[in-house]
Short mmCIF file of C-alpha atoms and ligand atoms in Angstrom, two decimals:
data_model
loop_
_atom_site.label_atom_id
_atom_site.label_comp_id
_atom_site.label_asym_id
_atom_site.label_seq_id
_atom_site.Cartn_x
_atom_site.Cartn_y
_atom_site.Cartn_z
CA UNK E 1 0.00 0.00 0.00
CA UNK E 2 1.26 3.49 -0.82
CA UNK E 3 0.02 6.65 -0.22
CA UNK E 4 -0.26 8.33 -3.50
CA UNK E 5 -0.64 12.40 -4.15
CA UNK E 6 -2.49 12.89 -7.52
CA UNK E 7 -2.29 16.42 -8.54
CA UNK E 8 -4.09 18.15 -11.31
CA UNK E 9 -1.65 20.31 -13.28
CA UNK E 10 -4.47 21.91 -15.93
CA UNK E 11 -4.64 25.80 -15.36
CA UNK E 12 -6.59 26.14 -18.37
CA UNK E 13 -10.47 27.76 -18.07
CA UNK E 14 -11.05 28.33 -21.24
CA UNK E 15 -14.20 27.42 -22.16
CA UNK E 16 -14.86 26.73 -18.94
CA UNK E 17 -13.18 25.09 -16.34
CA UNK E 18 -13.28 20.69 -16.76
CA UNK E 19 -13.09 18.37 -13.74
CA UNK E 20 -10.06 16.53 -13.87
CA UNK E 21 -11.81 13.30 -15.06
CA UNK E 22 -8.84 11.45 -15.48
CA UNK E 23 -7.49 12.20 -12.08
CA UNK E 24 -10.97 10.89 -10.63
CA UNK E 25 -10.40 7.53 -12.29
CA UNK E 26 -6.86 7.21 -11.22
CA UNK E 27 -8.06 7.96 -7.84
CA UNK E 28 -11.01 5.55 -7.44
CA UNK E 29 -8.79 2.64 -9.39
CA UNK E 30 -6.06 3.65 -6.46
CA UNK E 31 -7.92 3.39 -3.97
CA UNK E 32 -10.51 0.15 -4.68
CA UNK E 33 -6.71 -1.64 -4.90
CA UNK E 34 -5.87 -0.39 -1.09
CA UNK E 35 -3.97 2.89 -1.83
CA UNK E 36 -4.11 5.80 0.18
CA UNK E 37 -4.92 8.72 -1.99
CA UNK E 38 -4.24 12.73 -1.44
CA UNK E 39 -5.89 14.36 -4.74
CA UNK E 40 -4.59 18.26 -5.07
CA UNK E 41 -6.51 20.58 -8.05
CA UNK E 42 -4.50 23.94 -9.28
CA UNK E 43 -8.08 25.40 -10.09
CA UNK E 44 -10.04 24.07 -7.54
CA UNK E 45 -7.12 24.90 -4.81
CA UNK E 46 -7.01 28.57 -5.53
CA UNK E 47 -4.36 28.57 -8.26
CA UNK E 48 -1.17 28.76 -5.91
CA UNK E 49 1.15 26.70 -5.67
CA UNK E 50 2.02 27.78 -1.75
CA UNK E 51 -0.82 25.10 -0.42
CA UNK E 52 0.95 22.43 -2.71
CA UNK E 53 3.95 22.80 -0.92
CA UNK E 54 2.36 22.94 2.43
CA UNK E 55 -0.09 19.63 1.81
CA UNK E 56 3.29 17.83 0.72
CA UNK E 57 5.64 18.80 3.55
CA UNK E 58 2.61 17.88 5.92
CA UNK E 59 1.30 14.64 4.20
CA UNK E 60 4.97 13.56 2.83
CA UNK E 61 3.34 10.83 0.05
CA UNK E 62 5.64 8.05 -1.18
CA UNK E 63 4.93 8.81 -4.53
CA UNK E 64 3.29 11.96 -6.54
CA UNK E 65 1.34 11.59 -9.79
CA UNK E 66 0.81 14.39 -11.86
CA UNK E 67 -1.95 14.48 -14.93
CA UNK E 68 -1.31 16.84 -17.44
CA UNK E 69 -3.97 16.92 -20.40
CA UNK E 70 -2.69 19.33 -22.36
CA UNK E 71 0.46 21.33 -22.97
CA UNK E 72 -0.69 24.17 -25.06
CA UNK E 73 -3.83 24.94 -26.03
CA UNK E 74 -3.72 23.85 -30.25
CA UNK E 75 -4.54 27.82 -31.20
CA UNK E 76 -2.21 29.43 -33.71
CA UNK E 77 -4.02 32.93 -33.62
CA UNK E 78 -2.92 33.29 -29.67
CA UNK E 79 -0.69 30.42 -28.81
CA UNK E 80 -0.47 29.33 -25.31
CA UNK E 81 2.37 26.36 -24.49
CA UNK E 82 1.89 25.44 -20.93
CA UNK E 83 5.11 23.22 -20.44
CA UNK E 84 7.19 25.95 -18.72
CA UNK E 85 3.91 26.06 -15.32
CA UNK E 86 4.38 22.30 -15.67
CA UNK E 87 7.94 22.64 -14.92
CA UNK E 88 7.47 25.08 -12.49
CA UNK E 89 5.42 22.82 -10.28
CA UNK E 90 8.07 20.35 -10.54
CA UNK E 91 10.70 22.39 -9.86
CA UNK E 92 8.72 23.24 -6.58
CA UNK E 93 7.89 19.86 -5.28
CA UNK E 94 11.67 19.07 -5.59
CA UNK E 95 12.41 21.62 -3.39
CA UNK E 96 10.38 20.00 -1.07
CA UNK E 97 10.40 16.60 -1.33
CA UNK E 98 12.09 13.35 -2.86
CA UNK E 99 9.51 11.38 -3.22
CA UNK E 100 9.38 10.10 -6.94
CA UNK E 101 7.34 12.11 -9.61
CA UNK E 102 5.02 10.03 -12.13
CA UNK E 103 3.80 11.88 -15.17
CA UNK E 104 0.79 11.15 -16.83
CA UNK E 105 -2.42 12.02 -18.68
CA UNK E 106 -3.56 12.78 -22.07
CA UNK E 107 -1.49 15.91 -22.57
CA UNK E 108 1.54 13.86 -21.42
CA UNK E 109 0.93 11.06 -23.44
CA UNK E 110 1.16 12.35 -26.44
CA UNK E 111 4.85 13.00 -25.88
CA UNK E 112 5.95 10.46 -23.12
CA UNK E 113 9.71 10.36 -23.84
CA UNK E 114 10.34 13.84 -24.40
CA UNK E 115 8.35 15.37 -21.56
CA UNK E 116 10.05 12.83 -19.13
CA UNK E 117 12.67 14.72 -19.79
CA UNK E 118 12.12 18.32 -20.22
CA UNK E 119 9.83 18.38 -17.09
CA UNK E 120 11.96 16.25 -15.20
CA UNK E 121 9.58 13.84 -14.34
CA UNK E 122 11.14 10.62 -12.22
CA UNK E 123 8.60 8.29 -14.29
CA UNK E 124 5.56 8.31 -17.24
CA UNK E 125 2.85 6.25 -17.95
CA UNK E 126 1.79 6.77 -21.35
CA UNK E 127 -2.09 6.26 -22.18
CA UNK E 128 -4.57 5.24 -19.52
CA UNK E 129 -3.50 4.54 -16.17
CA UNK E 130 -5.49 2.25 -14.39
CA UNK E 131 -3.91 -0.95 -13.18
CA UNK E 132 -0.28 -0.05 -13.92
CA UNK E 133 -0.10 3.28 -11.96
CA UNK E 134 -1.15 1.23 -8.94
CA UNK E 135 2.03 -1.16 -9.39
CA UNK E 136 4.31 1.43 -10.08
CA UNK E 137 3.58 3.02 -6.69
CA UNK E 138 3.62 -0.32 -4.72
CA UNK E 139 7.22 -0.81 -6.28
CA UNK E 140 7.98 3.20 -5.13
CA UNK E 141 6.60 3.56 -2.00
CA UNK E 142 8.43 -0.07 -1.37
CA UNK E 143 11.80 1.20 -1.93
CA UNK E 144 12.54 -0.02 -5.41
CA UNK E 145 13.22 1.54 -8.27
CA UNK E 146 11.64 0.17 -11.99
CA UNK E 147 14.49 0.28 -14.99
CA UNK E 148 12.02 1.16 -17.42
CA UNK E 149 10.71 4.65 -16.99
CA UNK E 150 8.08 4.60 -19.13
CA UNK E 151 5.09 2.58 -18.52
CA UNK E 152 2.14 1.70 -20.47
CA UNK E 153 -0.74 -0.77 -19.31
CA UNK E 154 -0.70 -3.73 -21.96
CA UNK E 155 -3.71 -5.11 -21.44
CA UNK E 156 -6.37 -2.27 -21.68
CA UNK E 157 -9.34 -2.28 -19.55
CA UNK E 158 -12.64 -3.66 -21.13
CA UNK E 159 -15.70 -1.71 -21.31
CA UNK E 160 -16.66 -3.08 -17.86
CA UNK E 161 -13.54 -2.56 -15.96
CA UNK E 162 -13.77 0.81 -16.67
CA UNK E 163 -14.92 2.35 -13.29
CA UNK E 164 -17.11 5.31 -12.29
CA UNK E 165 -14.90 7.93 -11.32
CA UNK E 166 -13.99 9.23 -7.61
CA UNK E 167 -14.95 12.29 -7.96
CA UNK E 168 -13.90 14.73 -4.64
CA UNK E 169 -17.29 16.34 -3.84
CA UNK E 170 -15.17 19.55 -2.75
CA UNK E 171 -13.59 19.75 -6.66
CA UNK E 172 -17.07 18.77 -7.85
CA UNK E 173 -18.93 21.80 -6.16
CA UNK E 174 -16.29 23.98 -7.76
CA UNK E 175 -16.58 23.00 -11.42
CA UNK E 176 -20.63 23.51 -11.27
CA UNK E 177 -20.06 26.47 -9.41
CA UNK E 178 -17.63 27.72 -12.44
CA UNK E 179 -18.77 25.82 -15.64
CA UNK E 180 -22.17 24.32 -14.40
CA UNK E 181 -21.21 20.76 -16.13
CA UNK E 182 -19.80 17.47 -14.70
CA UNK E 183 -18.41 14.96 -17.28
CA UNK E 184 -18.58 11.68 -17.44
CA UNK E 185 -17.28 9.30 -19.72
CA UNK E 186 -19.72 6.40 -21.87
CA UNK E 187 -16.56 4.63 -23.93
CA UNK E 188 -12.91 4.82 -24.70
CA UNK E 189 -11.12 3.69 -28.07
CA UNK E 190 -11.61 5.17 -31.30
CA UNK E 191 -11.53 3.60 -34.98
CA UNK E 192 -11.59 6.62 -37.07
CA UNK E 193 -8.90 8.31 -38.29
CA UNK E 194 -8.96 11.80 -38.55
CA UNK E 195 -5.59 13.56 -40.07
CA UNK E 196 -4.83 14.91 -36.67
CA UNK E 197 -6.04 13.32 -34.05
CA UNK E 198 -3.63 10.74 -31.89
CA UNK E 199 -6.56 9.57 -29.43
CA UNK E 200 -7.02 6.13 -31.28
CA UNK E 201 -3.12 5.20 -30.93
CA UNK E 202 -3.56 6.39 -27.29
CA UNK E 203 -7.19 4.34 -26.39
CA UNK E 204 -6.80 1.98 -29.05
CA UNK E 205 -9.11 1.50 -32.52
CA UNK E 206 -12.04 -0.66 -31.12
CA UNK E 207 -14.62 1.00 -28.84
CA UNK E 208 -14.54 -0.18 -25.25
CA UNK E 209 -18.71 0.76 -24.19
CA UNK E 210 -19.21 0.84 -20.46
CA UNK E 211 -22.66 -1.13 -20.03
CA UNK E 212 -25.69 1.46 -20.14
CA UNK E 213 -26.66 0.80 -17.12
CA UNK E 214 -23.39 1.59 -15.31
CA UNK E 215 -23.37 4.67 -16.97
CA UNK E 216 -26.87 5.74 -16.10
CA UNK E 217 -26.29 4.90 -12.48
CA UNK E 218 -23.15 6.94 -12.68
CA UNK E 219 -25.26 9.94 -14.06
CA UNK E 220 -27.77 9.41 -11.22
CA UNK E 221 -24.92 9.38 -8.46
CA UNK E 222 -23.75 12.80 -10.34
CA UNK E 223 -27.42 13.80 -9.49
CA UNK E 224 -27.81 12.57 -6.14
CA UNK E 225 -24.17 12.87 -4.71
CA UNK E 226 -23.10 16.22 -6.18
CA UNK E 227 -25.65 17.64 -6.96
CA UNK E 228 -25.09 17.84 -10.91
CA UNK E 229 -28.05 19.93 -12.95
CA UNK E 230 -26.31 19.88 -16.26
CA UNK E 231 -23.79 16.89 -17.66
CA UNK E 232 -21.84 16.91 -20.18
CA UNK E 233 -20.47 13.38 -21.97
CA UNK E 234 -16.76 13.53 -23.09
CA UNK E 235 -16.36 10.74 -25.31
CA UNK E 236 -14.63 11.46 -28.27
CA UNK E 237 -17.39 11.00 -30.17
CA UNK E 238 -20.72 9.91 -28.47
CA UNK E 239 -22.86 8.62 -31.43
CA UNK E 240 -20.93 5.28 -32.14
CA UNK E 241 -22.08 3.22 -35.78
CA UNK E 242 -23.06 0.50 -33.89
CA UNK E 243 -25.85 2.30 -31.42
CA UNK E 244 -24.40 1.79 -28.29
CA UNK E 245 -25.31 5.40 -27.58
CA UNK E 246 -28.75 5.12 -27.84
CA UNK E 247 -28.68 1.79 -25.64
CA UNK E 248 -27.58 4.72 -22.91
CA UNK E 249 -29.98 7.35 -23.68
CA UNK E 250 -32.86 4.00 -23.27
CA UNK E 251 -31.60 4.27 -19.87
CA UNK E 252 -31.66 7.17 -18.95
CA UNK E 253 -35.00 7.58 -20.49
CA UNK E 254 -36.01 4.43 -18.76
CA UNK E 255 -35.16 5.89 -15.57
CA UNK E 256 -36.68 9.03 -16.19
CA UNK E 257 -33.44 11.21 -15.74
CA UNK E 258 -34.14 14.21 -16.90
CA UNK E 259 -31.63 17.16 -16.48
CA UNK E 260 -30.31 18.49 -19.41
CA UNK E 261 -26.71 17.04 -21.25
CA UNK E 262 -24.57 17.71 -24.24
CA UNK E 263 -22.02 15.84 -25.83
CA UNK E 264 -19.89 15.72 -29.22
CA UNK E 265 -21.17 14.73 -31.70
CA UNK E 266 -20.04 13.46 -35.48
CA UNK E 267 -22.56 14.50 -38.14
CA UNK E 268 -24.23 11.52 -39.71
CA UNK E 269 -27.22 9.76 -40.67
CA UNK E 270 -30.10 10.30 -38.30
CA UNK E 271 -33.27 9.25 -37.81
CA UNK E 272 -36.33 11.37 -36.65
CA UNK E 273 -37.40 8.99 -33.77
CA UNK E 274 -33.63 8.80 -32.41
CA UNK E 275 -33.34 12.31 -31.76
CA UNK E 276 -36.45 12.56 -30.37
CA UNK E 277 -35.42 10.09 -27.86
CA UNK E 278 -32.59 11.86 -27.32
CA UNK E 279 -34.45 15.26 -26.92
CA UNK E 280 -37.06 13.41 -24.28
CA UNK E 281 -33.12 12.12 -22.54
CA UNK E 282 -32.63 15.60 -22.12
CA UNK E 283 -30.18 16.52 -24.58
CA UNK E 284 -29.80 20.36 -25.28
CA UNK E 285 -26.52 20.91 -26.87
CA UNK E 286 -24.03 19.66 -29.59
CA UNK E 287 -20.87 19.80 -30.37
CA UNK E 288 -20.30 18.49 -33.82
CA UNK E 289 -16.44 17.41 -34.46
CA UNK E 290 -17.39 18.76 -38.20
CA UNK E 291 -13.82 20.15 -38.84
CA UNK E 292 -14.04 20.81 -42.09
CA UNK E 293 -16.61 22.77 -44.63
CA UNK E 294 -16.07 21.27 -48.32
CA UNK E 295 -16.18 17.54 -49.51
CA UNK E 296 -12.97 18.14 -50.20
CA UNK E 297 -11.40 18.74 -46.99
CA UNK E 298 -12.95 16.85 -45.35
CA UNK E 299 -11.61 14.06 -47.08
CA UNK E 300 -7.86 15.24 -47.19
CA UNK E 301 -8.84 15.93 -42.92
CA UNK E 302 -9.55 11.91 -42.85
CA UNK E 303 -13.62 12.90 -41.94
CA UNK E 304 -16.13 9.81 -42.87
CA UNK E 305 -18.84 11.85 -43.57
CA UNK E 306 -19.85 14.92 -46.09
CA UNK E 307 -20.78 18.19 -46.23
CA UNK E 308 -24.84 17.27 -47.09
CA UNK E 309 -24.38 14.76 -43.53
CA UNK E 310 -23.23 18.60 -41.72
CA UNK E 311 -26.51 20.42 -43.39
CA UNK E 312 -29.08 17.77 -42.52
CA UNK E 313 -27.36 16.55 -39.25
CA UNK E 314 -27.85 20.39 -38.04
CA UNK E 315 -31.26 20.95 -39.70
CA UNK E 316 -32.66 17.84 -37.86
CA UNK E 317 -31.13 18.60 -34.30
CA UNK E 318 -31.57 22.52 -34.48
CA UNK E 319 -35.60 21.35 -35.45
CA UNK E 320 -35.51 19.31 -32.58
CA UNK E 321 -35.14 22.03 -30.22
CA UNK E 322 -31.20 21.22 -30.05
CA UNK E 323 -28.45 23.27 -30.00
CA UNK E 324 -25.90 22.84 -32.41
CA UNK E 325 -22.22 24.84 -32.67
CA UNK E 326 -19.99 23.58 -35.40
CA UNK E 327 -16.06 23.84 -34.60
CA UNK E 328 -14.26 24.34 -38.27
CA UNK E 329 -10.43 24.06 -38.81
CA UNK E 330 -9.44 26.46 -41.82
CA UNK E 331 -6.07 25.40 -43.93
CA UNK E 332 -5.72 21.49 -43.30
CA UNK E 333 -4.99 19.09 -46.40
CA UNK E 334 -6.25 19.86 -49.26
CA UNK E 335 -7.62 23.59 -48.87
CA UNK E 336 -6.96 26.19 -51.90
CA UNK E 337 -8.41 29.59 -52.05
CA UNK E 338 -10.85 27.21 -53.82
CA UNK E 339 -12.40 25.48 -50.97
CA UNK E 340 -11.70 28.31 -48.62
CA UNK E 341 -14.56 30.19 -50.37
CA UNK E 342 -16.80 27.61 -51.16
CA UNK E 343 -16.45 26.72 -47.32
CA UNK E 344 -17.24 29.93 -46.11
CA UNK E 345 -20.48 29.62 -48.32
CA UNK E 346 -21.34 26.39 -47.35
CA UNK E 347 -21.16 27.54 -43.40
CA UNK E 348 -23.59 30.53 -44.90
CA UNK E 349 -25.99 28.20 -45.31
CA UNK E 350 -25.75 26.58 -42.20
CA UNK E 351 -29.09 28.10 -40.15
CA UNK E 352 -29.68 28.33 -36.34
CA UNK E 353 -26.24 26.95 -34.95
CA UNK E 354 -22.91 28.95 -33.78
CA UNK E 355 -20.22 28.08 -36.36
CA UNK E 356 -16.45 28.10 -34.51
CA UNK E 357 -13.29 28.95 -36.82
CA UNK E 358 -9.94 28.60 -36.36
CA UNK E 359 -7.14 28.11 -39.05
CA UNK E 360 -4.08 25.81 -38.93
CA UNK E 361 -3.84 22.24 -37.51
CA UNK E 362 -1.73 21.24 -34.40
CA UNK E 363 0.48 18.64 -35.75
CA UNK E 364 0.94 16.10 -33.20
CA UNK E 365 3.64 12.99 -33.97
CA UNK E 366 2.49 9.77 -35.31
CA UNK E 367 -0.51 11.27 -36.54
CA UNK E 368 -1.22 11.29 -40.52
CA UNK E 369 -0.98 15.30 -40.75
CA UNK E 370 2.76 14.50 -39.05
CA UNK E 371 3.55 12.36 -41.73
CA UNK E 372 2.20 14.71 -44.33
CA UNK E 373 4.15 17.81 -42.74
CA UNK E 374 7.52 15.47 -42.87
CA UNK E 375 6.74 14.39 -46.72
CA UNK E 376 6.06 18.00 -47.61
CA UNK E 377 9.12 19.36 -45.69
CA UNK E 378 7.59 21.60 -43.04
CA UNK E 379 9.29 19.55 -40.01
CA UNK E 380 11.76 16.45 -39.91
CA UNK E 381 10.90 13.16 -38.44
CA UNK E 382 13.59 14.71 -35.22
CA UNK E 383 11.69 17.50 -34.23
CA UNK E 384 9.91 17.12 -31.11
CA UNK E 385 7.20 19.21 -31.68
CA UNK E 386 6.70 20.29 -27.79
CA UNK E 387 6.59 23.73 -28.99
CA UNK E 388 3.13 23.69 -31.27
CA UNK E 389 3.68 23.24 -34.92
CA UNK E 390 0.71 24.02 -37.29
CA UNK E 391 -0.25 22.39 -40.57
CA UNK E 392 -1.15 24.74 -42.84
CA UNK E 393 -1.85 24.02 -46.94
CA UNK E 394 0.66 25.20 -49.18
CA UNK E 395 -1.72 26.00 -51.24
CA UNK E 396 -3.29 28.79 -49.41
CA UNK E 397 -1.93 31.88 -47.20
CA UNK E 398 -2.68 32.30 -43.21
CA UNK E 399 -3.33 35.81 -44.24
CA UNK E 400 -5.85 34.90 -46.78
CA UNK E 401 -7.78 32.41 -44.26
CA UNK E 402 -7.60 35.21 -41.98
CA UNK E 403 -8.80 37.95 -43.87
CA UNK E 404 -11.61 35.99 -45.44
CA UNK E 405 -13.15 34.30 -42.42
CA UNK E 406 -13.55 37.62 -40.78
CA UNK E 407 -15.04 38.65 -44.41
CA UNK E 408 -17.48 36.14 -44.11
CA UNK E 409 -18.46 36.08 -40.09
CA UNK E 410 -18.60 40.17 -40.42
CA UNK E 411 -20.34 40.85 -37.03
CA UNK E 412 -22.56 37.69 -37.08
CA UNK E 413 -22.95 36.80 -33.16
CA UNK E 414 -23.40 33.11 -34.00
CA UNK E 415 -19.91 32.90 -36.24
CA UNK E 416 -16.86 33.07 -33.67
CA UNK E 417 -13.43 33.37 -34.80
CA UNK E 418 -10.53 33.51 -33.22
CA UNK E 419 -12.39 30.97 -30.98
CA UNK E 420 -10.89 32.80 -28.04
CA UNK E 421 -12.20 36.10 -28.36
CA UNK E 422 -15.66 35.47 -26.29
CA UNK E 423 -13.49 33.34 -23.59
CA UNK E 424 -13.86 36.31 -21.16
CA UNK E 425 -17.80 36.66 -21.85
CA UNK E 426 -18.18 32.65 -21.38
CA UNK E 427 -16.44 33.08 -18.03
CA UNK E 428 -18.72 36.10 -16.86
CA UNK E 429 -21.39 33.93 -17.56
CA UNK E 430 -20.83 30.89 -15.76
CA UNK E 431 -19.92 33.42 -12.81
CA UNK E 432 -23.58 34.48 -12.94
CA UNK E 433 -24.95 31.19 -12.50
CA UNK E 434 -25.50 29.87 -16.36
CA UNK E 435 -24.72 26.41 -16.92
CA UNK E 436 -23.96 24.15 -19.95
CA UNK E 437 -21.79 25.54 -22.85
CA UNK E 438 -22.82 28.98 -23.22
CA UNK E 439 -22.32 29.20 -26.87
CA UNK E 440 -26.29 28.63 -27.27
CA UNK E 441 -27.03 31.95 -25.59
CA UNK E 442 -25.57 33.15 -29.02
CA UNK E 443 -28.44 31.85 -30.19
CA UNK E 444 -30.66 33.39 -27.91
CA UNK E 445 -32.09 29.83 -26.47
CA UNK E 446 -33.92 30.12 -23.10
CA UNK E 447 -32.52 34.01 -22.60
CA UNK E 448 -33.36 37.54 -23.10
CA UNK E 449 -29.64 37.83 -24.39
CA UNK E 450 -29.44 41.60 -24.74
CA UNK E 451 -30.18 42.03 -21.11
CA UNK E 452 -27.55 39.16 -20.29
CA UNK E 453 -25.21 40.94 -22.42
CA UNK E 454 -25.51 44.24 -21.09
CA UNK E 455 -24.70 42.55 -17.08
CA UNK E 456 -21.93 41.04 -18.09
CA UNK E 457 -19.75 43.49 -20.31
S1 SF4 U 1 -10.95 13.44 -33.87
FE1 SF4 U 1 -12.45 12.28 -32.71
S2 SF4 U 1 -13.47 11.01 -34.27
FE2 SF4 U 1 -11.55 11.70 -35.17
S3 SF4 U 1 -10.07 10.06 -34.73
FE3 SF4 U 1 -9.92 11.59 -33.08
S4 SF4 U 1 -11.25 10.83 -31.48
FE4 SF4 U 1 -11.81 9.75 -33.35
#
């Protein structure tokens, strides 16, 4: 037995500030196998780093695990690279304490080798950390030392191993309190392969479902426990080919769980009586992983679906009473001046959702944009990428995107690009009490907006 510190490195609110899923899971896995566990939150602890050091010189843990999820935030209009707070909150556990450091989370592994070593990190565990986290500290906190420094669990969980997370009531009544959502998890795994997205060599190509009715009693304990009016679902993508999702909105319909949800979405074939069943489930808001705004993009982006599934998916959902925002990446593979304007046109056309812009892809390595970037010459196969790299299509200028998005948007409220320039406004909203993703006060759902507006500039 070992007693573990998990801390939550993310100091990113933008949106809105996410509960540390990841760290919940860790925790709960910890302790069901007989660990003690101290969990620490940057956000939810005030943002200082002085009541770290005091809760590790007074609890002295055998071993510390730290989740990172991200280490920039994947905008070229106002990059953000938050390595350098990473190392500054190893640099000041060092200073007071030697008990080993164990990176890990999504952020991390993305680049396990390389962040080992430029944080300074004593050991990684690269994808999810369940199982192998929790014999790494028994091997720690026991005195020994593992050769290999970089662990990854080789058999993944199934569906049904996957545990509801420990979430830490305290954290919880902060995140509602400052984004109104908790998050929960349905699945993990992904077998599509967009240009440049590494989650599937993370989670693995097959879909792991959690049984429906372990995630509706999850939802219910969200309810019940902490006190949860508004939930959002983090899967990747929640509507899976095979219908698993709407085995889990049966449930919750079943049950007659009513408080309102949102999820992401990919744009696709629906039918009538499924999104009615999802409506009756509560759902109010979508986030569509649409990406791209021409055929042809979204084919050279690696997207399964086209740009007539986008138009119908959002006329049947924004029908249904559903909110719908639309997050589009300008310059990937493929775009020309071309596409760039027959984009914009097509997002014209696109009624009664917010459409989000941004232009250039992250490149993250092993991905298919990385090996595109490396074939075309933009980076080598050596660079480590830490510091954010963006794809952009030689075939087009940043400066042209630029100009003719804003063009295009003009002072539409429900087209946002940069996608940080409302981050402010989101934030003054969840301070006044409004939950779920905001965006749909753009367009005007359930508020007088002008009034809203006027309170919070
Ligand atoms: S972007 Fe989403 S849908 Fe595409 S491969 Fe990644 S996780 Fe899967």
């Amino acid at each position: 037995m070992a007693k573990i510190l998990l801390l939550s490195s993310n100091i990113t609110r933008d949106p809105y500030p996410v509960y540390p899923l990841g760290m919940a899971m860790i925790a709960h896995d910890l302790l069901s196998r007989g660990h003690e566990v101290i969990e620490w939150d940057y956000l939810a602890e005030g943002e200082s780093l002085q009541g770290l050091t005091d809760l590790v010189r007074a609890q002295e843990p055998d071993v510390i695990g730290i989740s990172i999820r991200n280490i920039d935030n994947c905008s070229y209009n106002n990059t953000v690279s938050y390595a350098p707070f990473y190392q500054d909150i190893i640099r000041v556990l060092r200073l007071c304490t030697e008990s080993p450091i164990v990176l890990g989370g999504a952020g991390y592994s993305l680049f396990p080798e390389i962040l080992l070593e430029k944080l300074g990190g004593d050991y990684g565990i690269a994808g999810e950390g369940e199982v192998v986290f929790s014999h790494l500290a028994e091997e720690l906190a026991a005195g020994r030392r593992p050769v290999t420094r970089i662990l990854r669990n080789e058999t993944p969980l199934t569906g049904g191993e996957t545990a509801a997370a420990g979430r830490n009531p305290g954290y919880a009544e902060y995140y509602i309190r400052h984004g109104g959502m908790m998050n929960i998890q349905t699945k993990r795994g992904c077998p599509l392969r967009c240009a440049y997205c590494s989650y599937p060599a993370l989670e693995g190509r097959v879909y792991r479902y959690r049984p429906a009715s372990v995630v509706a009693d999850e939802i219910q304990l969200l309810i019940d426990k902490y006190h949860a009016d508004y939930y959002f679902i983090a899967d990747s993508v929640f509507n899976d080919p095979s219908g698993h999702y709407l085995e889990i909105i049966e449930e919750i319909v079943r049950r007659g769980i009513q408080i309102p949800w949102m999820a992401y979405f990919k744009p696709d074939r629906f039918r009538l009586q499924d999104i009615e069943l999802m409506k009756r489930s509560g759902l109010k808001a979508v986030e569509w992983g649409t990406d791209c705004s021409t055929d042809i993009t979204l084919k050279g982006m690696g997207k399964h679906f086209s740009w007539s599934d986008v138009e119908e998916s959002n006329r049947l959902f924004s029908s249904a009473g559903i909110s719908c925002a639309h997050f589009i990446i300008f310059g990937g593979p493929e775009e020309t001046e071309q596409t760039v304007e027959e984009g914009l046109s097509n997002i014209d056309r696109l009624n009664d959702c917010v459409v989000f812009a941004s232009t250039g892809v992250r490149v993250i390595p092993g991905t298919p944009i990385h090996r595109r970037a490396v074939m075309e010459g933009m980076v080598t196969s050596a660079d480590d990428l830490i510091e954010p790299f963006f794809y952009f299509s030689r075939d087009v200028a940043a400066s042209f995107l630029d100009q003719a998005i804003r063009r295009s948007f003009g002072s539409r409220i429900d087209r946002v690009y940069p996608f940080e320039k409302d981050a402010d406004k989101v934030r003054a909203f969840h301070n006044l009490g409004y939950k779920g993703p905001i965006w749909d006060m753009l367009l005007g759902k359930g508020i007088n907006l002008e009034r809203r507006r006027k309170r919070v500039q």
